[in-house]
Amino acid sequence: MLPWSTELAGRLDHEVIDSALLRDNPLGDPHQRPIWVYTPPGYDDSPQTRYPSVYVIQGYGGQVTMWANRTPYRQPFIETADAVFASGQAPGCIVVYVDAWSRYGGSQYVDSPGTGAYHSYLCDEVVPWVDARYRTIAARASRAIAGKSSGGFGAMITPMLRPDLFGALATHAGDSLYEYCYLGEFAQAARYLREYDHDIFRWWEDFRSWVANTRPGDQTLGMVLGCSAAFSAAEDGTVQLPFDPRTGQLRPELWQRWLEWDPVRMVDRYADALRSLTAVWIDAGTKDEWFLDLGAEAFRAGLERVGVPADRVHFELFDATHMAIDYRYPLALAWLAQRLSR
């Protein structure tokens, strides 16, 4: 295993998209965003050929350059994705790596007065931008979305909200079954906030004065702050925690707003959209720290309940935690690529 980069069989373009929707967003985050677009082997040699596309979105705290991160004895997804097509495991696809980072670490790929219009950015700006510049097959049956953790959440909800755009998805340990994946985090956050007079913005001010993620609570509080900005911000953008920061008790009205974004609970509301999907990959590790294996089970059960045909769904639990499951991504990519319309 080479410890440095290798030459791709396809091509990876590093581009920038200027977003009108993210301009003047509530957090003042950049409206010019990097976007990486991969074209498969043979793309430049066959100018008449058009390709399906797979949009890849990241977990919480992720930004687009992290797709090139190299860890010992493993290749980054940029390379393992390239190998899927170079080896002939699946027919070629255009793979789009989307950046939806926010100052708080993520956007959850939803439109929110607390973070900005990231769902609309993805659907109404990124997709048309790619279709206008690359030889995609601009049809839902030829377009998929994939991600892990918060990216897996985004991959589940986006085809529900926009079935006109996305006809297939892959979710790796996607956020779901919120009573298990979030309630424990709220309790931990309430404990950590004792040091900051129960004020998450006092922590936020301090957080920016030290090396990130070097103190207990940084990751928990960052996730709680960012997800609250995405799911339960007031109309004026004020972040509202779904629990009392002193006692940890739930604030029912705000917690309900989170629950309305739980993919497991969304299944019945978006049953028609889900039944229209041609391919759904669901997987998670059996030791996932946020119990997202249970969320995966519940999401699959929901699909079965509303009548999504079993032969369109790949479901798998495997021996792993939430971390270091990037080796699953090319498996799902190959499976999707074989099922997208050409």
Short mmCIF file of C-alpha atoms in Angstrom, two decimals:
data_model
loop_
_atom_site.label_atom_id
_atom_site.label_comp_id
_atom_site.label_asym_id
_atom_site.label_seq_id
_atom_site.Cartn_x
_atom_site.Cartn_y
_atom_site.Cartn_z
CA MET A 1 0.00 0.00 0.00
CA LEU A 2 1.65 3.21 -1.14
CA PRO A 3 1.87 5.85 1.60
CA TRP A 4 1.41 8.71 -0.87
CA SER A 5 -0.96 9.67 -3.67
CA THR A 6 -1.24 7.66 -6.84
CA GLU A 7 -2.28 8.55 -10.37
CA LEU A 8 -6.00 8.13 -11.03
CA ALA A 9 -7.36 6.22 -14.02
CA GLY A 10 -10.11 8.84 -14.23
CA ARG A 11 -9.85 12.58 -13.67
CA LEU A 12 -10.62 14.69 -10.59
CA ASP A 13 -11.45 18.36 -11.22
CA HIS A 14 -11.12 20.84 -8.36
CA GLU A 15 -13.65 23.60 -9.02
CA VAL A 16 -15.41 26.39 -7.15
CA ILE A 17 -19.13 27.09 -7.20
CA ASP A 18 -20.42 30.58 -6.42
CA SER A 19 -23.68 30.14 -4.52
CA ALA A 20 -26.35 32.81 -4.56
CA LEU A 21 -28.30 30.89 -1.92
CA LEU A 22 -25.40 30.80 0.56
CA ARG A 23 -24.53 34.46 0.06
CA ASP A 24 -25.25 36.38 3.31
CA ASN A 25 -26.01 33.15 5.20
CA PRO A 26 -26.64 33.59 8.96
CA LEU A 27 -23.16 32.45 10.03
CA GLY A 28 -21.25 34.48 7.46
CA ASP A 29 -19.78 31.33 5.97
CA PRO A 30 -18.25 31.46 2.48
CA HIS A 31 -20.68 31.44 -0.43
CA GLN A 32 -17.93 30.33 -2.79
CA ARG A 33 -17.49 26.63 -2.16
CA PRO A 34 -15.06 24.02 -3.43
CA ILE A 35 -16.61 21.22 -5.44
CA TRP A 36 -14.71 18.18 -6.69
CA VAL A 37 -15.98 16.36 -9.75
CA TYR A 38 -14.60 12.98 -10.78
CA THR A 39 -14.98 11.72 -14.34
CA PRO A 40 -14.36 8.01 -15.00
CA PRO A 41 -11.81 6.39 -17.31
CA GLY A 42 -12.76 6.96 -20.95
CA TYR A 43 -14.73 10.14 -20.29
CA ASP A 44 -12.40 12.33 -22.35
CA ASP A 45 -12.09 9.77 -25.14
CA SER A 46 -15.83 9.42 -25.83
CA PRO A 47 -17.26 12.94 -26.13
CA GLN A 48 -20.73 11.64 -27.07
CA THR A 49 -21.15 9.40 -24.04
CA ARG A 50 -23.20 10.60 -21.07
CA TYR A 51 -22.94 9.18 -17.56
CA PRO A 52 -25.02 8.68 -14.41
CA SER A 53 -23.92 10.71 -11.40
CA VAL A 54 -23.42 9.98 -7.71
CA TYR A 55 -23.31 12.88 -5.25
CA VAL A 56 -21.21 12.25 -2.13
CA ILE A 57 -21.79 14.22 1.08
CA GLN A 58 -19.83 14.14 4.33
CA GLY A 59 -20.39 13.50 8.00
CA TYR A 60 -20.54 16.14 10.69
CA GLY A 61 -17.44 18.33 10.76
CA GLY A 62 -16.43 17.20 7.30
CA GLN A 63 -15.41 19.37 4.39
CA VAL A 64 -14.56 18.41 0.85
CA THR A 65 -10.75 18.15 1.09
CA MET A 66 -11.09 15.41 3.70
CA TRP A 67 -12.01 12.97 0.92
CA ALA A 68 -8.31 12.95 0.04
CA ASN A 69 -7.14 12.19 3.60
CA ARG A 70 -4.84 9.18 3.75
CA THR A 71 -4.59 6.92 6.79
CA PRO A 72 -2.03 4.14 7.31
CA TYR A 73 -2.55 1.12 5.06
CA ARG A 74 -5.70 2.55 3.51
CA GLN A 75 -6.40 4.53 0.40
CA PRO A 76 -8.69 7.57 0.48
CA PHE A 77 -12.13 7.30 -1.09
CA ILE A 78 -10.99 9.35 -4.09
CA GLU A 79 -8.74 6.42 -5.01
CA THR A 80 -11.00 3.53 -3.98
CA ALA A 81 -13.84 5.11 -5.97
CA ASP A 82 -11.54 5.40 -8.99
CA ALA A 83 -10.60 1.74 -8.59
CA VAL A 84 -14.28 0.72 -8.79
CA PHE A 85 -14.43 2.01 -12.35
CA ALA A 86 -10.84 1.31 -13.42
CA SER A 87 -11.15 -2.36 -12.44
CA GLY A 88 -14.45 -2.84 -14.22
CA GLN A 89 -16.40 -3.60 -11.05
CA ALA A 90 -19.05 -1.19 -12.28
CA PRO A 91 -19.73 0.97 -15.35
CA GLY A 92 -18.46 4.51 -15.20
CA CYS A 93 -20.16 7.30 -13.24
CA ILE A 94 -19.48 10.94 -12.57
CA VAL A 95 -18.88 11.32 -8.83
CA VAL A 96 -19.51 14.73 -7.26
CA TYR A 97 -17.97 15.60 -3.89
CA VAL A 98 -20.06 18.36 -2.32
CA ASP A 99 -18.98 20.78 0.43
CA ALA A 100 -21.72 21.80 2.89
CA TRP A 101 -19.54 22.76 5.85
CA SER A 102 -20.67 25.49 8.25
CA ARG A 103 -18.96 27.48 10.98
CA TYR A 104 -20.49 25.08 13.51
CA GLY A 105 -19.10 22.07 11.65
CA GLY A 106 -22.01 21.08 9.45
CA SER A 107 -25.37 21.98 7.99
CA GLN A 108 -27.22 18.65 8.06
CA TYR A 109 -28.08 19.44 4.42
CA VAL A 110 -31.31 21.18 5.43
CA ASP A 111 -32.59 24.72 4.95
CA SER A 112 -32.53 26.54 8.29
CA PRO A 113 -32.63 30.14 9.52
CA GLY A 114 -29.78 29.15 11.84
CA THR A 115 -27.28 28.02 9.21
CA GLY A 116 -28.51 28.75 5.70
CA ALA A 117 -30.21 27.20 2.70
CA TYR A 118 -27.99 24.14 2.33
CA HIS A 119 -30.69 21.78 1.08
CA SER A 120 -31.64 24.23 -1.66
CA TYR A 121 -27.96 24.85 -2.38
CA LEU A 122 -27.41 21.14 -3.00
CA CYS A 123 -30.55 20.58 -5.05
CA ASP A 124 -31.08 23.87 -6.87
CA GLU A 125 -27.51 25.03 -7.41
CA VAL A 126 -25.04 22.15 -7.22
CA VAL A 127 -27.00 19.66 -9.32
CA PRO A 128 -27.76 22.12 -12.17
CA TRP A 129 -24.15 23.39 -12.03
CA VAL A 130 -22.82 19.87 -12.56
CA ASP A 131 -25.35 18.99 -15.25
CA ALA A 132 -24.45 22.16 -17.17
CA ARG A 133 -20.70 21.47 -17.16
CA TYR A 134 -20.39 17.68 -17.36
CA ARG A 135 -21.94 15.03 -19.59
CA THR A 136 -24.36 13.70 -17.02
CA ILE A 137 -27.63 11.95 -17.75
CA ALA A 138 -29.80 14.61 -16.16
CA ALA A 139 -32.58 12.35 -14.89
CA ARG A 140 -33.53 11.08 -11.44
CA ALA A 141 -33.12 7.43 -12.47
CA SER A 142 -29.49 8.24 -13.32
CA ARG A 143 -28.68 10.26 -10.20
CA ALA A 144 -27.85 8.96 -6.68
CA ILE A 145 -26.67 10.46 -3.40
CA ALA A 146 -24.47 8.79 -0.78
CA GLY A 147 -22.95 9.65 2.59
CA LYS A 148 -21.94 8.52 6.05
CA SER A 149 -23.24 9.65 9.47
CA SER A 150 -24.70 13.15 8.96
CA GLY A 151 -23.97 12.58 5.28
CA GLY A 152 -25.93 9.35 5.50
CA PHE A 153 -28.77 11.34 7.03
CA GLY A 154 -28.59 13.79 4.15
CA ALA A 155 -28.58 10.88 1.70
CA MET A 156 -31.78 9.52 3.27
CA ILE A 157 -33.77 12.73 3.44
CA THR A 158 -32.77 14.38 0.15
CA PRO A 159 -34.47 11.83 -2.14
CA MET A 160 -37.54 12.01 0.11
CA LEU A 161 -37.71 15.79 -0.28
CA ARG A 162 -36.61 15.87 -3.93
CA PRO A 163 -37.61 12.64 -5.66
CA ASP A 164 -37.58 14.60 -8.91
CA LEU A 165 -33.79 14.80 -8.64
CA PHE A 166 -32.56 11.64 -6.90
CA GLY A 167 -33.68 8.11 -7.67
CA ALA A 168 -31.22 6.15 -5.53
CA LEU A 169 -29.25 6.48 -2.29
CA ALA A 170 -26.63 4.91 -0.06
CA THR A 171 -26.53 5.61 3.67
CA HIS A 172 -23.68 4.43 5.88
CA ALA A 173 -24.61 4.71 9.58
CA GLY A 174 -26.88 7.65 8.81
CA ASP A 175 -28.36 9.64 11.70
CA SER A 176 -31.72 8.09 12.54
CA LEU A 177 -33.90 6.81 15.38
CA TYR A 178 -33.19 10.00 17.27
CA GLU A 179 -34.19 8.81 20.75
CA TYR A 180 -31.12 6.58 20.71
CA CYS A 181 -28.60 8.58 18.71
CA TYR A 182 -29.19 12.02 20.27
CA LEU A 183 -30.68 11.80 23.77
CA GLY A 184 -27.45 10.54 25.33
CA GLU A 185 -25.59 13.41 23.69
CA PHE A 186 -27.99 15.92 25.27
CA ALA A 187 -27.34 14.50 28.74
CA GLN A 188 -23.58 14.66 28.23
CA ALA A 189 -23.85 18.20 26.87
CA ALA A 190 -25.78 19.36 29.94
CA ARG A 191 -22.97 18.03 32.15
CA TYR A 192 -20.27 19.73 30.09
CA LEU A 193 -22.16 23.03 30.17
CA ARG A 194 -21.88 23.24 33.96
CA GLU A 195 -18.40 24.62 33.39
CA TYR A 196 -19.85 27.40 31.22
CA ASP A 197 -22.74 28.51 33.43
CA HIS A 198 -25.06 26.34 31.30
CA ASP A 199 -24.51 28.61 28.28
CA ILE A 200 -23.41 26.86 25.08
CA PHE A 201 -22.28 30.16 23.55
CA ARG A 202 -19.85 30.72 26.43
CA TRP A 203 -18.35 27.38 25.47
CA TRP A 204 -18.36 28.44 21.80
CA GLU A 205 -16.41 31.61 22.56
CA ASP A 206 -13.88 29.63 24.60
CA PHE A 207 -13.69 26.86 22.00
CA ARG A 208 -12.33 29.25 19.41
CA SER A 209 -9.49 30.23 21.74
CA TRP A 210 -7.87 26.79 22.00
CA VAL A 211 -6.87 23.93 19.72
CA ALA A 212 -10.10 22.33 18.55
CA ASN A 213 -11.17 19.03 20.08
CA THR A 214 -8.49 18.97 22.75
CA ARG A 215 -10.87 19.38 25.69
CA PRO A 216 -13.59 17.06 26.94
CA GLY A 217 -16.93 17.96 25.49
CA ASP A 218 -15.71 19.76 22.37
CA GLN A 219 -17.14 17.25 19.91
CA THR A 220 -20.39 16.72 21.82
CA LEU A 221 -21.07 20.42 22.30
CA GLY A 222 -20.11 21.24 18.75
CA MET A 223 -22.53 18.66 17.37
CA VAL A 224 -25.32 19.80 19.68
CA LEU A 225 -24.79 23.45 18.74
CA GLY A 226 -24.65 22.78 15.01
CA CYS A 227 -27.60 20.39 14.91
CA SER A 228 -29.67 22.79 17.02
CA ALA A 229 -28.87 25.55 14.53
CA ALA A 230 -30.06 23.22 11.76
CA PHE A 231 -33.14 21.71 13.39
CA SER A 232 -34.50 24.06 16.07
CA ALA A 233 -33.37 27.62 15.37
CA ALA A 234 -35.89 30.41 15.84
CA GLU A 235 -37.15 32.26 12.78
CA ASP A 236 -34.58 35.00 13.41
CA GLY A 237 -31.79 32.41 13.41
CA THR A 238 -31.33 32.24 17.20
CA VAL A 239 -30.10 28.79 18.17
CA GLN A 240 -32.47 27.02 20.56
CA LEU A 241 -31.32 23.85 22.34
CA PRO A 242 -33.96 21.09 22.48
CA PHE A 243 -33.21 20.54 26.17
CA ASP A 244 -32.78 22.60 29.31
CA PRO A 245 -29.00 23.17 29.55
CA ARG A 246 -29.12 23.00 33.35
CA THR A 247 -31.28 19.94 33.97
CA GLY A 248 -31.07 18.19 30.61
CA GLN A 249 -34.86 17.92 30.49
CA LEU A 250 -36.31 17.95 26.99
CA ARG A 251 -38.11 21.00 25.68
CA PRO A 252 -40.96 19.12 23.97
CA GLU A 253 -41.81 21.65 21.27
CA LEU A 254 -38.18 22.00 20.17
CA TRP A 255 -37.44 18.28 20.49
CA GLN A 256 -40.45 17.62 18.27
CA ARG A 257 -38.85 19.74 15.58
CA TRP A 258 -35.83 17.45 15.71
CA LEU A 259 -38.02 14.35 15.57
CA GLU A 260 -39.69 15.62 12.42
CA TRP A 261 -36.28 15.29 10.75
CA ASP A 262 -35.74 11.70 11.93
CA PRO A 263 -35.59 9.62 8.71
CA VAL A 264 -37.34 6.74 10.48
CA ARG A 265 -40.27 9.03 11.30
CA MET A 266 -40.23 10.60 7.84
CA VAL A 267 -40.83 7.30 6.06
CA ASP A 268 -44.63 7.37 6.19
CA ARG A 269 -44.85 11.03 5.21
CA TYR A 270 -42.70 10.41 2.15
CA ALA A 271 -43.83 6.90 1.29
CA ASP A 272 -44.55 7.69 -2.35
CA ALA A 273 -41.09 9.17 -2.86
CA LEU A 274 -39.44 6.17 -1.23
CA ARG A 275 -41.45 3.70 -3.29
CA SER A 276 -40.21 5.46 -6.40
CA LEU A 277 -36.53 4.82 -5.60
CA THR A 278 -34.76 2.25 -7.73
CA ALA A 279 -31.91 1.45 -5.31
CA VAL A 280 -31.38 1.92 -1.55
CA TRP A 281 -28.15 0.84 0.20
CA ILE A 282 -28.29 0.81 4.03
CA ASP A 283 -25.48 -0.34 6.27
CA ALA A 284 -23.98 0.29 9.72
CA GLY A 285 -21.58 -1.23 12.23
CA THR A 286 -23.03 -3.44 14.96
CA LYS A 287 -21.03 -1.58 17.61
CA ASP A 288 -21.97 1.93 16.47
CA GLU A 289 -21.57 4.33 19.41
CA TRP A 290 -24.73 6.23 18.45
CA PHE A 291 -26.77 3.03 17.92
CA LEU A 292 -27.13 3.82 14.24
CA ASP A 293 -27.25 0.11 13.52
CA LEU A 294 -30.65 0.20 15.22
CA GLY A 295 -31.55 3.26 13.17
CA ALA A 296 -30.55 1.35 10.03
CA GLU A 297 -32.76 -1.56 11.06
CA ALA A 298 -35.67 0.79 11.75
CA PHE A 299 -35.25 2.62 8.43
CA ARG A 300 -35.19 -0.67 6.53
CA ALA A 301 -38.30 -1.85 8.40
CA GLY A 302 -40.02 1.41 7.47
CA LEU A 303 -39.22 0.91 3.79
CA GLU A 304 -40.66 -2.59 3.96
CA ARG A 305 -43.78 -1.31 5.73
CA VAL A 306 -44.55 1.29 3.04
CA GLY A 307 -43.98 -1.16 0.22
CA VAL A 308 -40.48 -0.52 -1.15
CA PRO A 309 -39.67 -3.76 -3.00
CA ALA A 310 -37.06 -5.85 -1.20
CA ASP A 311 -35.04 -6.37 -4.38
CA ARG A 312 -34.30 -2.64 -4.50
CA VAL A 313 -32.78 -2.58 -1.01
CA HIS A 314 -29.36 -3.73 0.11
CA PHE A 315 -29.19 -3.96 3.91
CA GLU A 316 -26.12 -5.05 5.85
CA LEU A 317 -24.82 -4.86 9.39
CA PHE A 318 -21.12 -5.53 9.85
CA ASP A 319 -18.68 -5.80 12.74
CA ALA A 320 -17.51 -2.23 13.36
CA THR A 321 -18.05 0.92 15.35
CA HIS A 322 -19.05 4.26 13.83
CA MET A 323 -15.45 5.05 12.94
CA ALA A 324 -13.12 3.98 10.12
CA ILE A 325 -15.81 2.46 7.93
CA ASP A 326 -14.63 4.21 4.77
CA TYR A 327 -13.93 0.80 3.20
CA ARG A 328 -17.70 0.46 2.85
CA TYR A 329 -18.03 3.44 0.51
CA PRO A 330 -16.70 1.85 -2.71
CA LEU A 331 -18.91 -1.20 -2.13
CA ALA A 332 -22.00 0.98 -2.14
CA LEU A 333 -20.70 3.05 -5.05
CA ALA A 334 -20.26 -0.05 -7.21
CA TRP A 335 -23.73 -1.33 -6.24
CA LEU A 336 -25.37 2.00 -7.10
CA ALA A 337 -23.44 2.35 -10.36
CA GLN A 338 -24.76 -1.01 -11.54
CA ARG A 339 -28.34 0.08 -10.92
CA LEU A 340 -28.45 3.63 -12.24
CA SER A 341 -30.13 4.09 -15.59
CA ARG A 342 -27.89 4.61 -18.63
#
